[in-house]
Amino acid sequence: MRAVRVHGAGDLRVEEVPTPEPGPGRVRLRVAYAGICGSDLHYLAHGANGAFVVREPLVPGHEVSAAVDADPSGELAPGTPVTVHPATFGPPAAGLEHHPHLRPGGAYLGSASTWPHTQGGMSEFLVVDRAMVRVLPAGLPLRRAALAEPLAVALHAVGVAGDVAGRRVLVSGSGPIGLLAAAAALVRGAGEVVATDVLPGPLARARALGVHGTLRVGEQEVPGEAFDVVLECSGVPAAVGTALLAARRAGVVVQVGMVPDAPRPLNLAPLVSKELQLRGTFRFADEIDEAVRVLAERPDLERVVTHEVPADSVAEAFAVAADSEASGKVLVALWP
């Protein structure tokens, strides 16, 4: 089969690799779409995503939609449309009973965090545990279903913030995760959602999703003490400081975007003086099931997808995905 593989920084290839066979409890999928995530961009640009360094050819991609190709159990018929929960959770650990995604020893599709690496879904075929497969409801197209994983990340982040019903929510950064975080806040009943970005393209996409307002950073001031909840999705250290200022007293700031794994100056005085709660969020537990339901009910969320690029032009797809002014979510259409 053909697969997209990252060999190191700037080294992306389409190569022939062995077609995997599904063993007991496993299912082989023919992948239709794989979304490009920020971690995939880091693997290609730097040969690493934070501390996770590419040490062998890595198939990227953890945002996938597919059709069942072979299920040895006979439970899933060939052609059944599905998406995939990309995580394999580690063994149970004390204190993490309700946080399986935080257990040590887990794995994630398309990740160099394990050795051997956990290969991802940017390939013709993908074999996964049956428990990772989510059958799609009737009427949910595979193209939109490729958003299930990033929407689950966004729904989990909103859950970490708490009950947002009727509250004022600021979404800092309107890249793909920011857009889906805004959508998740709206789905969960937020009274007002305002999105920020430094570029006009992402803000236009946020308005198309129905946010109540947008602010262009650098040209418009983000109001202080104006929001009950701030979802910081950019990962830019300066934006974290702005998020602390924008939150009201006793408000909640959730860090959604990945920040550099290095010391950075940050003014924490507002955190103390306003008794803010600063919370982190990482991937998700089981929110992918809610994400599938939401995507089935909300066809407009497909607007987050701005580009669909065939796998034979995958280098172009990564270049477009790296241009946040021009693109929202970029999907790689795998080989039919």
Coordinates of C-alpha atoms in Angstrom, one line a residue:
M1 CA 0.0 0.0 0.0
R2 CA 1.0 3.6 -0.3
A3 CA 1.7 5.8 2.7
V4 CA 2.8 9.3 3.5
R5 CA 5.9 9.2 5.7
V6 CA 8.0 11.8 7.5
H7 CA 11.7 10.9 7.6
G8 CA 12.9 14.0 9.3
A9 CA 12.8 17.8 9.1
G10 CA 11.6 18.8 5.6
D11 CA 11.6 15.2 4.4
L12 CA 8.1 14.0 3.3
R13 CA 7.7 11.1 1.0
V14 CA 5.0 8.9 -0.5
E15 CA 6.2 5.3 -0.3
E16 CA 5.2 1.8 -0.7
V17 CA 4.9 -0.1 2.6
P18 CA 3.5 -3.5 3.5
T19 CA -0.3 -3.7 3.8
P20 CA -1.1 -4.5 7.4
E21 CA -3.2 -7.6 8.3
P22 CA -5.8 -7.4 11.1
G23 CA -5.4 -9.9 13.9
P24 CA -8.0 -10.8 16.5
G25 CA -9.8 -7.8 17.9
R26 CA -8.4 -5.6 15.1
V27 CA -10.0 -4.0 12.1
R28 CA -8.5 -2.9 8.8
L29 CA -9.8 0.4 7.4
R30 CA -9.4 2.0 4.0
V31 CA -8.7 5.6 4.9
A32 CA -10.7 8.3 3.1
Y33 CA -9.5 11.5 4.7
A34 CA -6.7 12.5 7.1
G35 CA -6.7 16.0 8.6
I36 CA -3.4 17.8 9.0
C37 CA -2.9 18.9 12.7
G38 CA -0.3 21.2 14.2
S39 CA 1.6 18.2 15.5
D40 CA 1.9 16.9 11.9
L41 CA 3.3 20.3 10.8
H42 CA 5.9 20.2 13.6
Y43 CA 7.0 16.7 12.7
L44 CA 7.7 17.8 9.1
A45 CA 9.1 21.3 9.9
H46 CA 11.4 20.3 12.8
G47 CA 11.6 16.5 12.7
A48 CA 10.0 16.6 16.2
N49 CA 6.9 17.7 18.0
G50 CA 8.2 19.1 21.3
A51 CA 10.2 16.4 23.0
F52 CA 9.0 13.7 20.5
V53 CA 11.7 13.2 17.9
V54 CA 11.2 11.3 14.6
R55 CA 13.7 8.4 14.9
E56 CA 12.2 6.2 12.2
P57 CA 9.9 7.0 9.2
L58 CA 6.6 8.2 10.7
V59 CA 3.2 8.0 9.0
P60 CA 1.4 11.1 10.4
G61 CA -2.3 11.7 10.8
H62 CA -4.7 11.1 13.7
E63 CA -7.7 12.8 12.3
V64 CA -9.2 10.2 10.0
S65 CA -12.4 9.0 8.4
A66 CA -12.5 5.7 6.6
A67 CA -14.5 2.7 5.5
V68 CA -14.1 -0.7 7.0
D69 CA -12.0 -3.0 4.7
A70 CA -11.8 -6.1 6.8
D71 CA -13.1 -7.2 10.2
P72 CA -12.1 -10.7 11.1
S73 CA -14.9 -10.9 13.7
G74 CA -17.5 -10.3 11.0
E75 CA -19.1 -7.6 13.2
L76 CA -18.5 -4.7 10.8
A77 CA -19.4 -5.1 7.2
P78 CA -16.9 -4.0 4.5
G79 CA -17.7 -0.4 3.5
T80 CA -19.1 0.6 6.8
P81 CA -18.2 4.3 7.3
V82 CA -16.3 5.1 10.5
T83 CA -14.0 7.5 12.3
V84 CA -11.4 6.5 14.8
H85 CA -10.6 7.4 18.4
P86 CA -6.8 7.7 17.9
A87 CA -5.7 6.9 21.5
T88 CA -4.7 3.7 23.2
F89 CA -4.9 4.4 26.9
G90 CA -2.3 3.3 29.4
P91 CA -3.0 1.0 32.3
P92 CA -5.2 2.2 35.2
A93 CA -3.5 4.6 37.5
A94 CA -4.6 5.9 40.9
G95 CA -6.2 9.3 40.7
L96 CA -6.8 9.1 37.0
E97 CA -9.9 7.0 37.1
H98 CA -11.9 9.7 35.2
H99 CA -8.9 10.8 33.1
P100 CA -7.9 7.7 31.0
H101 CA -6.2 10.0 28.4
L102 CA -3.7 11.1 31.0
R103 CA -2.5 7.7 32.1
P104 CA 1.2 7.0 31.5
G105 CA 2.0 4.5 28.9
G106 CA -0.6 5.4 26.3
A107 CA -0.2 5.9 22.6
Y108 CA -1.7 8.1 19.9
L109 CA -1.9 7.5 16.1
G110 CA 0.8 9.3 14.2
S111 CA 3.0 10.0 17.2
A112 CA 6.8 9.7 17.8
S113 CA 6.1 9.6 21.6
T114 CA 6.5 5.8 21.6
W115 CA 9.1 3.4 20.4
P116 CA 8.6 2.0 17.9
H117 CA 6.5 5.0 16.8
T118 CA 2.8 4.7 16.6
Q119 CA 2.1 5.0 12.9
G120 CA -0.8 7.2 11.8
G121 CA -3.6 7.2 9.3
M122 CA -2.2 9.0 6.3
S123 CA -2.0 5.8 4.3
E124 CA -4.3 3.6 2.1
F125 CA -5.0 1.2 4.9
L126 CA -4.9 1.5 8.7
V127 CA -5.3 -1.3 11.3
V128 CA -6.7 -0.4 14.7
D129 CA -8.2 -2.0 17.7
R130 CA -12.0 -2.5 17.3
A131 CA -12.6 -0.4 20.4
M132 CA -11.1 2.6 18.6
V133 CA -13.7 2.4 15.8
R134 CA -16.8 4.7 15.8
V135 CA -19.5 3.8 13.2
L136 CA -20.9 7.0 11.6
P137 CA -24.6 7.8 11.7
A138 CA -26.5 7.8 8.5
G139 CA -26.1 11.2 6.7
L140 CA -22.7 12.1 8.1
P141 CA -20.3 12.3 5.1
L142 CA -16.7 11.0 5.5
R143 CA -15.4 14.5 4.6
R144 CA -17.1 16.1 7.6
A145 CA -16.4 13.1 9.8
A146 CA -12.7 13.8 9.5
L147 CA -13.3 16.7 12.0
A148 CA -14.4 14.3 14.8
E149 CA -11.0 14.1 16.5
P150 CA -10.3 17.9 16.6
L151 CA -13.9 18.6 17.6
A152 CA -13.5 16.1 20.4
V153 CA -10.4 18.0 21.6
A154 CA -12.4 21.3 21.5
L155 CA -15.4 19.7 23.4
H156 CA -13.0 18.4 26.0
A157 CA -11.5 21.8 26.4
V158 CA -14.9 23.4 27.0
G159 CA -15.7 20.7 29.5
V160 CA -12.5 21.5 31.4
A161 CA -13.7 25.1 31.6
G162 CA -16.9 24.0 33.2
D163 CA -20.5 25.0 32.5
V164 CA -20.4 27.7 29.8
A165 CA -24.2 28.0 29.4
G166 CA -25.1 31.7 29.2
R167 CA -21.5 32.8 29.8
R168 CA -19.3 35.2 27.9
V169 CA -16.5 33.2 26.2
L170 CA -13.4 34.5 24.5
V171 CA -11.6 32.2 22.1
S172 CA -8.0 33.3 21.6
G173 CA -6.7 32.2 18.2
S174 CA -8.9 31.2 15.3
G175 CA -7.0 28.4 13.7
P176 CA -8.7 25.0 13.2
I177 CA -8.8 24.2 16.9
G178 CA -9.9 27.7 17.8
L179 CA -12.7 27.6 15.3
L180 CA -13.9 24.2 16.7
A181 CA -13.5 25.5 20.3
A182 CA -15.8 28.4 19.4
A183 CA -18.3 26.0 17.8
A184 CA -18.1 23.7 20.9
A185 CA -18.8 26.7 23.2
L186 CA -21.8 27.6 21.1
V187 CA -23.0 24.0 21.1
R188 CA -22.7 24.0 24.9
G189 CA -24.9 27.0 25.2
A190 CA -22.5 29.9 25.7
G191 CA -24.3 33.3 25.8
E192 CA -21.7 35.1 23.8
V193 CA -18.6 33.9 21.9
V194 CA -15.9 36.3 20.7
A195 CA -12.9 35.1 18.7
T196 CA -9.5 36.7 18.2
D197 CA -6.7 36.4 15.8
V198 CA -3.9 38.4 14.2
L199 CA -5.0 37.7 10.7
P200 CA -8.3 38.5 8.9
G201 CA -8.7 35.1 7.2
P202 CA -9.2 33.1 10.4
L203 CA -11.6 35.8 11.7
A204 CA -13.7 35.6 8.6
R205 CA -14.0 31.8 9.1
A206 CA -15.0 32.4 12.8
R207 CA -17.7 34.7 11.7
A208 CA -19.0 32.1 9.2
L209 CA -19.4 29.7 12.1
G210 CA -21.7 32.1 14.0
V211 CA -19.5 33.7 16.7
H212 CA -21.0 36.9 18.1
G213 CA -17.9 39.0 17.5
T214 CA -14.3 39.0 16.4
L215 CA -11.2 41.1 17.4
R216 CA -8.1 41.5 15.3
V217 CA -5.1 41.4 17.7
G218 CA -2.8 44.3 17.0
E219 CA -5.5 46.5 15.6
Q220 CA -8.3 46.1 18.2
E221 CA -7.9 46.0 21.9
V222 CA -9.0 42.8 23.7
P223 CA -11.2 44.2 26.6
G224 CA -9.9 43.5 30.1
E225 CA -12.0 41.6 32.7
A226 CA -14.8 41.1 30.2
F227 CA -15.1 37.3 29.9
D228 CA -16.2 34.5 32.2
V229 CA -14.2 31.9 30.3
V230 CA -11.1 32.3 28.0
L231 CA -10.1 29.4 25.8
E232 CA -6.5 30.2 24.7
C233 CA -6.0 28.2 21.5
S234 CA -3.0 29.9 19.9
G235 CA -0.2 28.6 22.1
V236 CA 1.6 31.9 21.7
P237 CA 3.1 32.9 25.1
A238 CA 2.1 36.6 24.7
A239 CA -1.5 35.4 24.1
V240 CA -1.5 33.7 27.4
G241 CA -0.8 37.0 29.1
T242 CA -3.7 38.6 27.2
A243 CA -6.0 35.8 28.2
L244 CA -5.3 36.4 31.9
L245 CA -6.1 40.1 31.4
A246 CA -9.3 39.4 29.5
A247 CA -10.8 37.1 32.1
R248 CA -13.1 38.6 34.7
R249 CA -12.3 38.3 38.4
A250 CA -12.7 34.7 39.5
G251 CA -12.9 33.7 35.9
V252 CA -11.5 30.6 34.2
V253 CA -8.7 30.5 31.6
V254 CA -8.1 27.2 29.8
Q255 CA -4.9 26.7 27.9
V256 CA -5.8 24.7 24.8
G257 CA -3.0 25.5 22.4
M258 CA 0.3 23.7 22.9
V259 CA 2.9 26.1 24.3
P260 CA 6.7 25.8 23.8
D261 CA 8.3 23.3 26.2
A262 CA 10.8 26.0 27.4
P263 CA 10.9 28.8 30.0
R264 CA 9.0 31.9 28.8
P265 CA 8.3 35.1 30.7
L266 CA 4.7 35.5 31.8
N267 CA 3.0 38.1 34.0
L268 CA 1.1 36.1 36.6
A269 CA 0.0 39.0 38.6
P270 CA -3.6 39.0 37.2
L271 CA -3.9 35.3 38.0
V272 CA -3.3 36.2 41.7
S273 CA -5.1 39.5 42.0
K274 CA -8.2 38.2 40.2
E275 CA -8.2 34.7 41.7
L276 CA -8.3 33.2 38.3
Q277 CA -8.3 29.5 37.6
L278 CA -5.7 28.6 35.0
R279 CA -6.4 25.1 33.6
G280 CA -4.7 22.9 31.1
T281 CA -6.4 20.6 28.7
F282 CA -4.9 17.7 26.7
R283 CA -6.5 15.7 24.0
F284 CA -9.7 14.1 25.2
A285 CA -11.2 11.0 26.9
D286 CA -14.5 9.9 25.2
E287 CA -15.8 13.2 23.7
I288 CA -15.3 11.8 20.2
D289 CA -18.8 10.2 20.6
E290 CA -20.3 13.6 21.2
A291 CA -18.3 15.0 18.4
V292 CA -19.8 12.5 15.9
R293 CA -23.3 13.4 17.1
V294 CA -22.6 17.1 16.8
L295 CA -21.1 16.8 13.3
A296 CA -24.2 14.8 12.2
E297 CA -26.5 17.6 13.5
R298 CA -24.4 20.6 12.3
P299 CA -23.5 20.4 8.6
D300 CA -22.2 24.0 8.8
L301 CA -19.2 22.8 10.8
E302 CA -17.8 21.5 7.5
R303 CA -16.9 25.2 6.8
V304 CA -13.9 24.7 9.0
V305 CA -12.5 22.6 6.1
T306 CA -11.0 25.0 3.6
H307 CA -8.9 22.7 1.5
E308 CA -9.0 19.1 0.2
V309 CA -5.8 17.9 -1.4
P310 CA -5.1 14.5 -3.0
A311 CA -2.4 12.4 -1.3
D312 CA -0.2 12.5 -4.4
S313 CA 0.1 16.3 -3.7
V314 CA 0.6 15.9 0.0
A315 CA 3.6 18.3 0.1
E316 CA 1.3 21.0 -1.2
A317 CA -1.3 20.1 1.5
F318 CA 1.3 20.6 4.2
A319 CA 2.4 23.9 2.7
V320 CA -1.2 25.2 2.6
A321 CA -1.9 24.0 6.2
A322 CA 1.1 25.9 7.4
D323 CA -0.4 29.2 6.0
S324 CA -2.9 30.1 8.6
E325 CA -4.2 33.1 6.7
A326 CA -5.2 31.0 3.7
S327 CA -6.4 27.8 5.4
G328 CA -8.5 26.4 8.1
K329 CA -8.5 22.6 8.3
V330 CA -6.7 21.0 5.4
L331 CA -7.7 17.4 4.5
V332 CA -5.6 14.9 2.6
A333 CA -7.8 12.8 0.4
L334 CA -6.3 9.3 0.5
W335 CA -6.2 7.0 -2.5
P336 CA -9.6 5.6 -3.5

